[in-house]
Short mmCIF file of C-alpha atoms and ligand atoms in Angstrom, two decimals:
data_model
loop_
_atom_site.label_atom_id
_atom_site.label_comp_id
_atom_site.label_asym_id
_atom_site.label_seq_id
_atom_site.Cartn_x
_atom_site.Cartn_y
_atom_site.Cartn_z
CA UNK A 1 0.25 0.15 -0.01
CA UNK A 2 1.13 3.30 -0.86
CA UNK A 3 2.32 5.60 2.15
CA UNK A 4 0.97 9.21 2.66
CA UNK A 5 3.61 11.63 2.82
CA UNK A 6 3.07 13.81 5.18
CA UNK A 7 3.18 17.51 4.52
CA UNK A 8 6.73 18.55 6.69
CA UNK A 9 8.35 15.40 4.37
CA UNK A 10 7.99 17.03 1.24
CA UNK A 11 8.74 20.41 1.94
CA UNK A 12 11.92 18.90 3.21
CA UNK A 13 13.09 17.17 0.29
CA UNK A 14 12.85 20.13 -1.78
CA UNK A 15 14.25 22.48 1.07
CA UNK A 16 17.46 24.53 -0.07
CA UNK A 17 19.47 24.02 3.02
CA UNK A 18 20.54 19.90 2.37
CA UNK A 19 23.35 17.94 2.19
CA UNK A 20 24.01 18.24 -0.95
CA UNK A 21 23.77 22.53 -0.44
CA UNK A 22 26.29 21.87 2.47
CA UNK A 23 29.39 19.11 0.55
CA UNK A 24 29.14 21.67 -2.40
CA UNK A 25 29.17 24.62 -0.35
CA UNK A 26 32.49 22.84 1.57
CA UNK A 27 33.85 22.08 -2.22
CA UNK A 28 33.71 25.89 -2.71
CA UNK A 29 36.24 26.31 -0.25
CA UNK A 30 38.01 24.32 -1.23
CA UNK A 31 37.99 21.64 1.89
CA UNK A 32 39.27 18.48 1.53
CA UNK A 33 36.61 15.85 2.49
CA UNK A 34 38.61 13.40 4.11
CA UNK A 35 39.84 16.30 6.54
CA UNK A 36 36.94 17.77 7.83
CA UNK A 37 36.45 18.87 11.55
CA UNK A 38 32.88 19.44 13.11
CA UNK A 39 33.73 23.39 12.93
CA UNK A 40 33.73 23.24 9.13
CA UNK A 41 30.40 22.39 8.71
CA UNK A 42 28.76 24.49 11.53
CA UNK A 43 28.62 27.83 8.44
CA UNK A 44 25.88 25.40 6.39
CA UNK A 45 24.44 22.71 8.97
CA UNK A 46 22.06 24.97 11.77
CA UNK A 47 18.60 24.94 10.12
CA UNK A 48 17.32 27.49 12.58
CA UNK A 49 17.62 31.07 14.08
CA UNK A 50 20.23 32.82 15.91
CA UNK A 51 23.27 29.97 14.51
CA UNK A 52 25.27 28.31 17.55
CA UNK A 53 24.41 31.03 19.70
CA UNK A 54 20.70 29.66 19.48
CA UNK A 55 22.33 26.01 20.28
CA UNK A 56 24.59 27.14 23.44
CA UNK A 57 21.20 28.93 24.73
CA UNK A 58 19.33 25.74 24.51
CA UNK A 59 21.96 23.95 25.77
CA UNK A 60 22.10 26.01 28.95
CA UNK A 61 18.08 25.89 29.75
CA UNK A 62 18.78 22.48 29.06
CA UNK A 63 21.08 21.94 31.51
CA UNK A 64 23.50 19.94 29.02
CA UNK A 65 26.82 18.28 30.40
CA UNK A 66 29.18 15.91 29.52
CA UNK A 67 27.03 13.86 31.63
CA UNK A 68 23.91 14.35 29.53
CA UNK A 69 22.40 12.20 27.43
CA UNK A 70 20.66 14.13 25.25
CA UNK A 71 17.44 13.93 22.58
CA UNK A 72 17.22 15.95 19.90
CA UNK A 73 13.63 15.89 17.95
CA UNK A 74 13.18 17.46 14.89
CA UNK A 75 16.48 17.24 14.54
CA UNK A 76 17.74 18.02 10.74
CA UNK A 77 20.90 17.39 9.27
CA UNK A 78 22.25 17.03 13.35
CA UNK A 79 23.68 19.97 13.09
CA UNK A 80 22.83 21.13 16.48
CA UNK A 81 23.63 17.74 18.05
CA UNK A 82 27.56 17.82 16.32
CA UNK A 83 27.81 21.45 18.12
CA UNK A 84 26.69 20.21 21.63
CA UNK A 85 28.41 17.14 21.38
CA UNK A 86 31.82 18.32 19.91
CA UNK A 87 31.59 21.22 22.60
CA UNK A 88 30.29 19.45 25.81
CA UNK A 89 31.22 16.27 24.59
CA UNK A 90 27.81 14.79 25.30
CA UNK A 91 25.98 12.04 23.55
CA UNK A 92 23.11 13.49 21.57
CA UNK A 93 20.42 10.41 19.79
CA UNK A 94 18.71 12.69 16.96
CA UNK A 95 14.79 12.20 15.48
CA UNK A 96 14.13 13.43 11.94
CA UNK A 97 11.26 12.52 10.14
CA UNK A 98 12.27 13.20 6.60
CA UNK A 99 14.38 9.58 5.06
CA UNK A 100 16.72 12.21 2.78
CA UNK A 101 17.42 14.34 6.39
CA UNK A 102 18.20 11.35 8.28
CA UNK A 103 20.57 9.18 5.89
CA UNK A 104 22.48 12.69 5.18
CA UNK A 105 22.84 13.85 8.71
CA UNK A 106 24.36 10.22 9.83
CA UNK A 107 26.48 10.94 6.46
CA UNK A 108 27.33 14.25 7.56
CA UNK A 109 28.20 13.25 11.34
CA UNK A 110 30.40 10.20 10.28
CA UNK A 111 32.38 12.89 8.19
CA UNK A 112 33.47 14.91 10.89
CA UNK A 113 34.23 11.48 13.45
CA UNK A 114 31.27 12.16 15.92
CA UNK A 115 29.58 9.21 14.56
CA UNK A 116 30.45 7.67 18.18
CA UNK A 117 28.87 10.53 20.45
CA UNK A 118 25.89 11.48 17.67
CA UNK A 119 23.88 9.02 16.62
CA UNK A 120 20.47 9.70 14.29
CA UNK A 121 17.52 7.85 14.43
CA UNK A 122 14.14 8.63 11.18
CA UNK A 123 11.40 8.86 13.48
CA UNK A 124 8.23 10.86 14.15
CA UNK A 125 8.43 13.55 17.06
CA UNK A 126 4.78 12.29 17.89
CA UNK A 127 5.93 8.60 18.25
CA UNK A 128 9.23 8.58 20.39
CA UNK A 129 11.01 4.86 19.53
CA UNK A 130 13.02 5.02 22.81
CA UNK A 131 11.77 3.48 26.20
CA UNK A 132 10.58 5.71 29.20
CA UNK A 133 13.46 7.57 31.28
CA UNK A 134 15.99 7.11 28.34
CA UNK A 135 17.20 10.65 28.33
CA UNK A 136 18.57 13.39 30.63
CA UNK A 137 17.85 16.26 28.47
CA UNK A 138 15.52 16.79 24.93
CA UNK A 139 15.99 20.09 23.08
CA UNK A 140 14.53 20.85 19.60
CA UNK A 141 14.73 24.01 17.21
CA UNK A 142 12.06 25.30 14.62
CA UNK A 143 10.90 22.02 14.26
CA UNK A 144 7.98 21.78 16.71
CA UNK A 145 6.31 24.22 13.82
CA UNK A 146 5.21 20.86 11.62
CA UNK A 147 4.59 18.49 14.20
CA UNK A 148 0.41 18.69 13.64
CA UNK A 149 0.08 17.52 17.57
CA UNK A 150 1.69 19.27 19.98
CA UNK A 151 0.55 17.89 23.18
CA UNK A 152 1.30 14.39 21.87
CA UNK A 153 4.64 15.31 20.97
CA UNK A 154 4.91 17.14 24.39
CA UNK A 155 3.50 14.24 26.47
CA UNK A 156 6.33 12.05 24.15
CA UNK A 157 9.52 14.40 25.46
CA UNK A 158 7.89 13.62 28.72
CA UNK A 159 7.80 10.12 28.28
CA UNK A 160 11.70 9.82 27.37
CA UNK A 161 13.11 12.11 29.85
CA UNK A 162 14.31 11.03 33.28
CA UNK A 163 12.90 12.93 36.82
CA UNK A 164 15.27 15.78 36.83
CA UNK A 165 15.69 16.14 33.05
CA UNK A 166 14.81 19.26 30.96
CA UNK A 167 13.33 19.92 28.06
CA UNK A 168 14.27 23.28 26.20
CA UNK A 169 13.10 24.23 22.05
CA UNK A 170 12.18 27.00 19.92
CA UNK A 171 9.42 27.29 17.95
CA UNK A 172 7.50 29.79 15.90
CA UNK A 173 4.62 31.09 18.21
CA UNK A 174 1.50 33.09 16.76
CA UNK A 175 -0.17 35.87 18.13
CA UNK A 176 -4.01 36.36 17.84
CA UNK A 177 -3.32 38.80 15.65
CA UNK A 178 -2.58 36.39 13.09
CA UNK A 179 -5.68 35.27 10.53
CA UNK A 180 -7.24 32.13 9.61
CA UNK A 181 -6.22 32.93 6.24
CA UNK A 182 -2.54 33.74 7.31
CA UNK A 183 -2.25 30.51 9.34
CA UNK A 184 -3.87 28.62 5.56
CA UNK A 185 -1.18 29.98 4.23
CA UNK A 186 1.86 29.10 6.22
CA UNK A 187 0.41 25.61 6.23
CA UNK A 188 0.25 25.16 2.68
CA UNK A 189 3.69 26.49 2.27
CA UNK A 190 5.99 25.50 4.60
CA UNK A 191 3.67 22.84 6.68
CA UNK A 192 3.81 25.09 9.45
CA UNK A 193 0.63 23.18 11.64
CA UNK A 194 -1.26 23.87 14.62
CA UNK A 195 1.22 27.23 15.57
CA UNK A 196 1.02 27.71 19.03
CA UNK A 197 0.85 31.05 21.38
CA UNK A 198 3.33 31.54 24.23
CA UNK A 199 -0.12 30.81 26.39
CA UNK A 200 -0.83 27.87 24.98
CA UNK A 201 2.60 26.32 24.60
CA UNK A 202 2.52 27.14 28.76
CA UNK A 203 -0.50 25.22 29.31
CA UNK A 204 0.51 22.08 26.99
CA UNK A 205 4.53 21.91 28.91
CA UNK A 206 2.05 22.19 32.44
CA UNK A 207 -0.37 19.29 31.07
CA UNK A 208 2.40 17.33 30.18
CA UNK A 209 3.60 17.49 33.68
CA UNK A 210 6.74 20.17 32.89
CA UNK A 211 7.40 22.13 35.99
CA UNK A 212 8.90 25.74 36.51
CA UNK A 213 7.92 26.47 33.06
CA UNK A 214 10.01 29.65 31.77
CA UNK A 215 9.07 31.41 28.18
CA UNK A 216 11.07 33.89 26.32
CA UNK A 217 10.09 35.90 23.49
CA UNK A 218 12.40 36.13 20.64
CA UNK A 219 10.70 38.00 18.15
CA UNK A 220 12.91 40.76 18.08
CA UNK A 221 15.86 38.61 17.52
CA UNK A 222 14.11 36.78 15.01
CA UNK A 223 13.26 39.96 12.72
CA UNK A 224 16.82 40.66 12.60
CA UNK A 225 18.09 37.33 11.47
CA UNK A 226 14.92 36.88 9.02
CA UNK A 227 15.47 40.53 7.65
CA UNK A 228 19.02 39.86 7.03
CA UNK A 229 18.04 36.51 5.47
CA UNK A 230 15.94 37.89 3.11
CA UNK A 231 18.34 40.80 1.76
CA UNK A 232 21.23 37.78 1.57
CA UNK A 233 18.90 35.70 -0.31
CA UNK A 234 17.93 38.46 -2.91
CA UNK A 235 21.65 38.97 -2.98
CA UNK A 236 22.33 36.00 -4.19
CA UNK A 237 19.36 35.70 -6.81
CA UNK A 238 21.68 34.53 -10.01
CA UNK A 239 23.10 31.78 -7.92
CA UNK A 240 20.00 30.21 -6.59
CA UNK A 241 18.33 30.89 -9.86
CA UNK A 242 21.12 28.84 -11.13
CA UNK A 243 21.13 25.83 -8.82
CA UNK A 244 17.49 25.41 -8.48
CA UNK A 245 15.25 27.83 -11.14
CA UNK A 246 13.51 30.80 -11.40
CA UNK A 247 10.31 29.37 -9.88
CA UNK A 248 11.78 28.20 -7.37
CA UNK A 249 14.02 31.23 -6.40
CA UNK A 250 10.38 33.08 -7.05
CA UNK A 251 8.43 30.70 -4.67
CA UNK A 252 11.27 31.36 -1.74
CA UNK A 253 11.37 35.26 -2.42
CA UNK A 254 7.89 35.30 -1.62
CA UNK A 255 7.79 33.20 1.25
CA UNK A 256 10.33 35.17 3.26
CA UNK A 257 8.89 38.26 2.19
CA UNK A 258 5.94 36.60 3.64
CA UNK A 259 7.35 35.85 6.79
CA UNK A 260 8.93 38.88 7.22
CA UNK A 261 6.00 40.90 7.43
CA UNK A 262 4.30 38.90 9.65
CA UNK A 263 6.95 38.72 11.95
CA UNK A 264 7.18 42.81 11.57
CA UNK A 265 3.49 43.12 11.90
CA UNK A 266 3.28 41.21 15.36
CA UNK A 267 1.25 38.15 13.97
CA UNK A 268 4.38 35.88 14.46
CA UNK A 269 7.17 35.78 16.69
CA UNK A 270 9.80 33.24 17.89
CA UNK A 271 9.66 31.77 21.45
CA UNK A 272 12.49 29.54 23.69
CA UNK A 273 10.98 27.59 26.01
CA UNK A 274 12.18 25.48 29.07
CA UNK A 275 11.03 23.09 31.98
CA UNK A 276 11.99 20.72 34.15
CA UNK A 277 10.76 17.10 34.03
CA UNK A 278 8.96 16.92 37.47
CA UNK A 279 8.54 13.54 39.72
CA UNK A 280 5.25 12.85 37.80
CA UNK A 281 6.48 12.50 34.71
CA UNK A 282 8.52 9.53 34.61
C1 LIG B 1 13.76 23.96 10.16
S1 LIG B 1 14.10 22.34 10.28
C2 LIG B 1 15.11 22.48 12.29
C3 LIG B 1 16.37 20.86 12.26
C4 LIG B 1 16.79 21.01 13.06
N1 LIG B 1 16.37 21.17 14.52
C5 LIG B 1 18.02 22.48 12.54
O1 LIG B 1 17.86 23.66 13.78
O2 LIG B 1 19.22 22.39 12.05
C6 LIG B 1 12.35 21.89 10.72
C7 LIG B 1 13.28 19.86 10.88
O3 LIG B 1 12.04 19.35 11.46
C8 LIG B 1 11.90 17.76 10.66
N2 LIG B 1 10.33 17.14 11.25
C9 LIG B 1 8.96 17.76 10.86
N3 LIG B 1 8.32 17.27 10.85
C10 LIG B 1 8.30 15.93 11.86
C11 LIG B 1 7.96 14.85 12.67
N4 LIG B 1 6.71 14.80 12.91
N5 LIG B 1 8.74 14.49 13.17
C12 LIG B 1 10.56 14.44 13.30
N6 LIG B 1 10.79 15.45 12.49
C13 LIG B 1 9.68 16.17 11.85
C14 LIG B 1 11.94 18.14 9.44
O4 LIG B 1 12.32 17.09 8.85
C15 LIG B 1 13.43 19.25 9.46
O5 LIG B 1 14.40 18.31 9.19
#
């Protein structure tokens, strides 16, 4: 029987950040693929806002150290996971829905010699294939926007965290001003489903049993990042058209412009959430 391919999986099949793009960029820089270090990849393998500083912030909020066993949910090409493994010497298990990204993540991790610390599993965040209390920390960056059932994914995070463990994630959050049409457009264009508000994320976290919930507003920071990305993207028009064709260029151009507009009009923003796994959880 044919499998129904989830919209997020289709979206990432066509996404400009891919294993191929990372390897191309390294070739253009004249890097020898046999002598790569994790640092060589950082400029290309992070698919979120705020770069490595944002990963460091999540690392602190999740209390990650060399003793941690971290789960990265919606890990993409495992860029953040490799950074955490290289920086903190922590073990990181990654989960991503996209078969292409999961396979690419494995190859990139092996290429920089981190496969002893970083493991990649292709799975849906709504049904984590791990036993109860398997991890000391769970993180996620700009991935949950694609996951339809947020309550279920947070319940799953709570289930796999051991007591005293910590969850830290960042995601898009809406304000009540985001219209139904704008929500629909976000869903059609980039598989962003069931976008939460700051308050509804707090409620879902509390319902999943998390305690000491901290919600931080990242909207200003993300607005700056988005504006710069749009400028950079437009500056690279010739290269992008040569690589992806004029239609895909225009599609992404409109997507970025739409995003910047939503954030500028305070309908959409970024949030970082962190909380502890209380004794009631595991
Ligand atoms: C914007 S990327 C972020 C990747 C990574 N966290 C990073 O910061 O580099 C979002 C990722 O979420 C993954 N994803 C979407 N829906 C998912 C689901 N239901 N379960 C697991 N991963 C999912 C996508 O395949 C994609 O790789």
